Amino acid sequence: MTDTVPYYEDFIEIKKKIWSLLTNAVKDRGSPFRIPIFICGNQNDFDGRIVVLRKSDEFNNIIQYHSDIRSDKITKLKVNKNAAMLFYDKEEKIQVRLRVECIVNHDNEITKASWLKTGHMSRKCYLVDNGPGAESDNPTSGLKPKLDNFEYTMEQSEEGYKNFTVIQCKIKSIEWLYLAAKGHRRAKFDLENNKNTWLVP
């Protein structure tokens, strides 16, 4: 069996494929690349979580997602802005690992622009009384009963803007792994030093 994909052994084609997967994931809710694992922290306290990819900017090597300013990951990023992201698409047989430097945006032009594009239902999680991960005596959505339904108005959803945060992830390096039948291929793209390297899979 042979693989005929153009990105099997070509740095330019590999980068094209990676960015096409990232760009498509912003629009395609079914794309596995839409929900990467984001890992942050420091030497003694790090963790990962699923995030939703909201923007892909190849020209500036930035991808971004939304968060709540009260999330514990914000505290971690304020101490250490370096993080990692992991993407995997079973059908494409491609794994991508990113090393990123994060910018936390809160109540600025970037968050205002993103908030305007955020749908009514997506705003629900920013209306919770206490931040994500806060302890509760009972199982809860975190919302007051009057908001814990689909009847809250767009005007009521505006209250969530004060918690809305955009995390911009400036990509420092990309590591690509292709699980091919005729032999895996692995490459690293150091975007800071503009250096491409083949790696043993």
mmCIF file of C-alpha atoms in Angstrom:
data_model
loop_
_atom_site.group_PDB
_atom_site.id
_atom_site.type_symbol
_atom_site.label_atom_id
_atom_site.label_comp_id
_atom_site.label_asym_id
_atom_site.label_seq_id
_atom_site.Cartn_x
_atom_site.Cartn_y
_atom_site.Cartn_z
ATOM 1 C CA MET A 1 0.000 0.000 0.000
ATOM 2 C CA THR A 2 1.343 3.450 -0.890
ATOM 3 C CA ASP A 3 0.397 6.904 0.317
ATOM 4 C CA THR A 4 0.017 9.477 -2.436
ATOM 5 C CA VAL A 5 -0.547 12.512 -0.215
ATOM 6 C CA PRO A 6 1.533 15.519 -1.303
ATOM 7 C CA TYR A 7 2.564 16.262 2.293
ATOM 8 C CA TYR A 8 4.331 12.946 2.920
ATOM 9 C CA GLU A 9 7.885 14.280 2.468
ATOM 10 C CA ASP A 10 7.574 17.974 1.629
ATOM 11 C CA PHE A 11 7.890 20.737 4.246
ATOM 12 C CA ILE A 12 5.861 23.268 2.226
ATOM 13 C CA GLU A 13 2.995 20.819 1.652
ATOM 14 C CA ILE A 14 3.032 19.747 5.316
ATOM 15 C CA LYS A 15 2.634 23.357 6.498
ATOM 16 C CA LYS A 16 -0.150 23.900 3.959
ATOM 17 C CA LYS A 17 -1.960 20.835 5.306
ATOM 18 C CA ILE A 18 -1.555 21.890 8.953
ATOM 19 C CA TRP A 19 -2.938 25.380 8.311
ATOM 20 C CA SER A 20 -5.803 24.006 6.209
ATOM 21 C CA LEU A 21 -6.780 21.747 9.137
ATOM 22 C CA LEU A 22 -6.581 24.646 11.615
ATOM 23 C CA THR A 23 -8.483 27.068 9.384
ATOM 24 C CA ASN A 24 -11.192 24.522 8.545
ATOM 25 C CA ALA A 25 -11.620 23.679 12.247
ATOM 26 C CA VAL A 26 -12.760 27.230 13.036
ATOM 27 C CA LYS A 27 -15.785 26.779 10.739
ATOM 28 C CA ASP A 28 -16.371 23.005 10.895
ATOM 29 C CA ARG A 29 -17.907 21.908 14.203
ATOM 30 C CA GLY A 30 -17.201 18.285 13.282
ATOM 31 C CA SER A 31 -13.472 18.750 12.771
ATOM 32 C CA PRO A 32 -11.289 16.967 15.371
ATOM 33 C CA PHE A 33 -8.915 19.950 15.164
ATOM 34 C CA ARG A 34 -11.706 22.184 16.507
ATOM 35 C CA ILE A 35 -11.238 20.862 20.049
ATOM 36 C CA PRO A 36 -7.521 20.627 20.881
ATOM 37 C CA ILE A 37 -6.043 19.919 24.298
ATOM 38 C CA PHE A 38 -4.493 23.028 25.859
ATOM 39 C CA ILE A 39 -1.796 22.435 28.499
ATOM 40 C CA CYS A 40 -0.405 25.152 30.763
ATOM 41 C CA GLY A 41 1.110 25.637 34.187
ATOM 42 C CA ASN A 42 4.507 25.569 35.797
ATOM 43 C CA GLN A 43 6.952 22.943 36.990
ATOM 44 C CA ASN A 44 4.856 21.916 39.985
ATOM 45 C CA ASP A 45 1.307 22.601 38.808
ATOM 46 C CA PHE A 46 0.210 22.056 35.235
ATOM 47 C CA ASP A 47 -2.899 20.608 33.646
ATOM 48 C CA GLY A 48 -4.741 20.259 30.379
ATOM 49 C CA ARG A 49 -8.242 20.830 29.134
ATOM 50 C CA ILE A 50 -10.212 20.774 25.904
ATOM 51 C CA VAL A 51 -10.723 24.197 24.320
ATOM 52 C CA VAL A 52 -12.631 25.275 21.212
ATOM 53 C CA LEU A 53 -10.609 26.793 18.392
ATOM 54 C CA ARG A 54 -12.146 30.162 17.469
ATOM 55 C CA LYS A 55 -9.610 31.759 15.114
ATOM 56 C CA SER A 56 -6.711 30.703 12.907
ATOM 57 C CA ASP A 57 -4.330 33.368 11.558
ATOM 58 C CA GLU A 58 -1.584 31.857 9.415
ATOM 59 C CA PHE A 59 -0.066 35.227 8.479
ATOM 60 C CA ASN A 60 0.680 36.065 12.141
ATOM 61 C CA ASN A 61 1.089 32.438 13.344
ATOM 62 C CA ILE A 62 -1.687 32.904 15.907
ATOM 63 C CA ILE A 63 -4.631 30.760 16.925
ATOM 64 C CA GLN A 64 -7.108 31.703 19.622
ATOM 65 C CA TYR A 65 -9.884 30.454 21.845
ATOM 66 C CA HIS A 66 -12.286 31.908 24.425
ATOM 67 C CA SER A 67 -12.175 31.572 28.199
ATOM 68 C CA ASP A 68 -13.497 33.039 31.451
ATOM 69 C CA ILE A 69 -11.252 35.546 33.250
ATOM 70 C CA ARG A 70 -11.981 33.661 36.503
ATOM 71 C CA SER A 71 -10.641 30.338 35.162
ATOM 72 C CA ASP A 72 -7.605 28.928 36.960
ATOM 73 C CA LYS A 73 -5.777 28.698 33.637
ATOM 74 C CA ILE A 74 -5.692 32.526 33.561
ATOM 75 C CA THR A 75 -3.817 32.537 36.867
ATOM 76 C CA LYS A 76 -1.383 29.965 35.468
ATOM 77 C CA LEU A 77 -0.835 31.953 32.260
ATOM 78 C CA LYS A 78 -0.108 35.124 34.211
ATOM 79 C CA VAL A 79 2.751 33.258 35.922
ATOM 80 C CA ASN A 80 3.919 31.376 32.809
ATOM 81 C CA LYS A 81 2.679 32.477 29.379
ATOM 82 C CA ASN A 82 4.191 29.428 27.652
ATOM 83 C CA ALA A 83 1.830 26.553 26.885
ATOM 84 C CA ALA A 84 1.299 23.601 24.556
ATOM 85 C CA MET A 85 -1.584 22.490 22.360
ATOM 86 C CA LEU A 86 -2.269 19.014 21.022
ATOM 87 C CA PHE A 87 -4.416 18.216 17.973
ATOM 88 C CA TYR A 88 -5.237 14.793 16.524
ATOM 89 C CA ASP A 89 -7.314 13.738 13.534
ATOM 90 C CA LYS A 90 -7.868 9.980 13.335
ATOM 91 C CA GLU A 91 -9.153 10.064 9.747
ATOM 92 C CA GLU A 92 -6.271 12.196 8.474
ATOM 93 C CA LYS A 93 -3.812 10.189 10.635
ATOM 94 C CA ILE A 94 -2.194 13.471 11.675
ATOM 95 C CA GLN A 95 -1.061 14.651 15.099
ATOM 96 C CA VAL A 96 0.067 18.254 15.586
ATOM 97 C CA ARG A 97 1.752 19.625 18.710
ATOM 98 C CA LEU A 98 2.189 23.360 19.146
ATOM 99 C CA ARG A 99 4.398 25.261 21.543
ATOM 100 C CA VAL A 100 2.772 28.641 22.077
ATOM 101 C CA GLU A 101 3.141 31.903 23.952
ATOM 102 C CA CYS A 102 -0.195 33.166 25.274
ATOM 103 C CA ILE A 103 -1.655 36.651 25.437
ATOM 104 C CA VAL A 104 -4.650 37.037 27.766
ATOM 105 C CA ASN A 105 -7.120 39.613 26.396
ATOM 106 C CA HIS A 106 -9.810 40.992 28.690
ATOM 107 C CA ASP A 107 -12.108 43.960 28.054
ATOM 108 C CA ASN A 108 -10.138 45.303 25.107
ATOM 109 C CA GLU A 109 -10.652 45.704 21.354
ATOM 110 C CA ILE A 110 -9.892 42.029 20.685
ATOM 111 C CA THR A 111 -12.458 40.778 23.208
ATOM 112 C CA LYS A 112 -15.039 43.329 22.010
ATOM 113 C CA ALA A 113 -14.684 42.134 18.399
ATOM 114 C CA SER A 114 -14.895 38.454 19.418
ATOM 115 C CA TRP A 115 -17.840 39.036 21.784
ATOM 116 C CA LEU A 116 -19.895 40.574 18.971
ATOM 117 C CA LYS A 117 -19.455 37.334 16.983
ATOM 118 C CA THR A 118 -20.295 35.107 19.970
ATOM 119 C CA GLY A 119 -23.746 33.599 19.706
ATOM 120 C CA HIS A 120 -26.538 33.855 22.248
ATOM 121 C CA MET A 121 -26.173 30.238 23.451
ATOM 122 C CA SER A 122 -22.365 30.423 23.614
ATOM 123 C CA ARG A 123 -22.592 33.330 26.058
ATOM 124 C CA LYS A 124 -24.358 31.217 28.672
ATOM 125 C CA CYS A 125 -21.168 29.933 30.346
ATOM 126 C CA TYR A 126 -19.964 33.494 31.057
ATOM 127 C CA LEU A 127 -23.102 34.211 33.112
ATOM 128 C CA VAL A 128 -22.250 31.820 35.961
ATOM 129 C CA ASP A 129 -22.030 33.463 39.409
ATOM 130 C CA ASN A 130 -18.741 31.856 40.356
ATOM 131 C CA GLY A 131 -15.833 31.071 38.076
ATOM 132 C CA PRO A 132 -15.213 27.708 36.411
ATOM 133 C CA GLY A 133 -13.869 25.185 38.911
ATOM 134 C CA ALA A 134 -15.349 26.948 41.974
ATOM 135 C CA GLU A 135 -16.556 24.520 44.664
ATOM 136 C CA SER A 136 -20.291 23.990 45.098
ATOM 137 C CA ASP A 137 -22.380 22.270 47.779
ATOM 138 C CA ASN A 138 -24.653 20.762 45.110
ATOM 139 C CA PRO A 139 -24.423 19.692 41.466
ATOM 140 C CA THR A 140 -24.904 22.886 39.475
ATOM 141 C CA SER A 141 -24.590 24.591 36.129
ATOM 142 C CA GLY A 142 -23.494 27.674 38.079
ATOM 143 C CA LEU A 143 -26.380 29.719 36.688
ATOM 144 C CA LYS A 144 -29.233 31.301 38.629
ATOM 145 C CA PRO A 145 -32.532 29.436 37.989
ATOM 146 C CA LYS A 146 -33.932 32.327 35.919
ATOM 147 C CA LEU A 147 -30.979 31.997 33.495
ATOM 148 C CA ASP A 148 -30.606 28.199 33.592
ATOM 149 C CA ASN A 149 -32.747 27.707 30.519
ATOM 150 C CA PHE A 150 -32.808 28.864 26.927
ATOM 151 C CA GLU A 151 -35.102 31.818 27.585
ATOM 152 C CA TYR A 152 -32.606 34.457 28.681
ATOM 153 C CA THR A 153 -32.449 37.416 26.340
ATOM 154 C CA MET A 154 -29.541 38.675 24.263
ATOM 155 C CA GLU A 155 -29.612 41.746 26.502
ATOM 156 C CA GLN A 156 -29.246 39.563 29.618
ATOM 157 C CA SER A 157 -26.348 37.731 27.945
ATOM 158 C CA GLU A 158 -24.408 41.019 27.747
ATOM 159 C CA GLU A 159 -23.807 40.666 31.483
ATOM 160 C CA GLY A 160 -21.363 37.867 30.657
ATOM 161 C CA TYR A 161 -18.979 40.164 28.782
ATOM 162 C CA LYS A 162 -17.230 41.162 32.024
ATOM 163 C CA ASN A 163 -15.995 37.545 32.340
ATOM 164 C CA PHE A 164 -15.272 36.952 28.644
ATOM 165 C CA THR A 165 -11.618 36.481 27.734
ATOM 166 C CA VAL A 166 -9.776 35.746 24.494
ATOM 167 C CA ILE A 167 -6.553 33.756 24.675
ATOM 168 C CA GLN A 168 -4.294 34.412 21.709
ATOM 169 C CA CYS A 169 -1.688 31.698 21.188
ATOM 170 C CA LYS A 170 1.379 32.838 19.268
ATOM 171 C CA ILE A 171 2.891 29.705 17.740
ATOM 172 C CA LYS A 172 6.600 29.274 18.438
ATOM 173 C CA SER A 173 6.987 25.782 16.996
ATOM 174 C CA ILE A 174 4.915 23.095 15.286
ATOM 175 C CA GLU A 175 5.600 19.376 15.496
ATOM 176 C CA TRP A 176 3.794 17.232 12.921
ATOM 177 C CA LEU A 177 3.393 13.443 12.936
ATOM 178 C CA TYR A 178 1.828 11.529 10.057
ATOM 179 C CA LEU A 179 0.893 7.907 10.713
ATOM 180 C CA ALA A 180 1.421 6.450 7.246
ATOM 181 C CA ALA A 181 0.999 2.813 6.219
ATOM 182 C CA LYS A 182 4.300 2.825 4.339
ATOM 183 C CA GLY A 183 6.168 4.456 7.217
ATOM 184 C CA HIS A 184 5.407 7.301 9.603
ATOM 185 C CA ARG A 185 6.864 10.761 9.029
ATOM 186 C CA ARG A 186 7.612 13.432 11.614
ATOM 187 C CA ALA A 187 8.800 17.014 11.237
ATOM 188 C CA LYS A 188 9.372 20.085 13.373
ATOM 189 C CA PHE A 189 8.909 23.691 12.280
ATOM 190 C CA ASP A 190 10.722 26.226 14.451
ATOM 191 C CA LEU A 191 8.847 29.404 13.527
ATOM 192 C CA GLU A 192 10.988 31.668 15.706
ATOM 193 C CA ASN A 193 14.179 30.686 13.872
ATOM 194 C CA ASN A 194 12.552 29.746 10.545
ATOM 195 C CA LYS A 195 14.069 26.249 10.692
ATOM 196 C CA ASN A 196 12.488 23.004 9.457
ATOM 197 C CA THR A 197 13.766 19.624 10.688
ATOM 198 C CA TRP A 198 12.899 16.001 9.989
ATOM 199 C CA LEU A 199 12.538 13.860 13.129
ATOM 200 C CA VAL A 200 12.474 10.107 13.648
ATOM 201 C CA PRO A 201 8.782 9.244 14.312
#
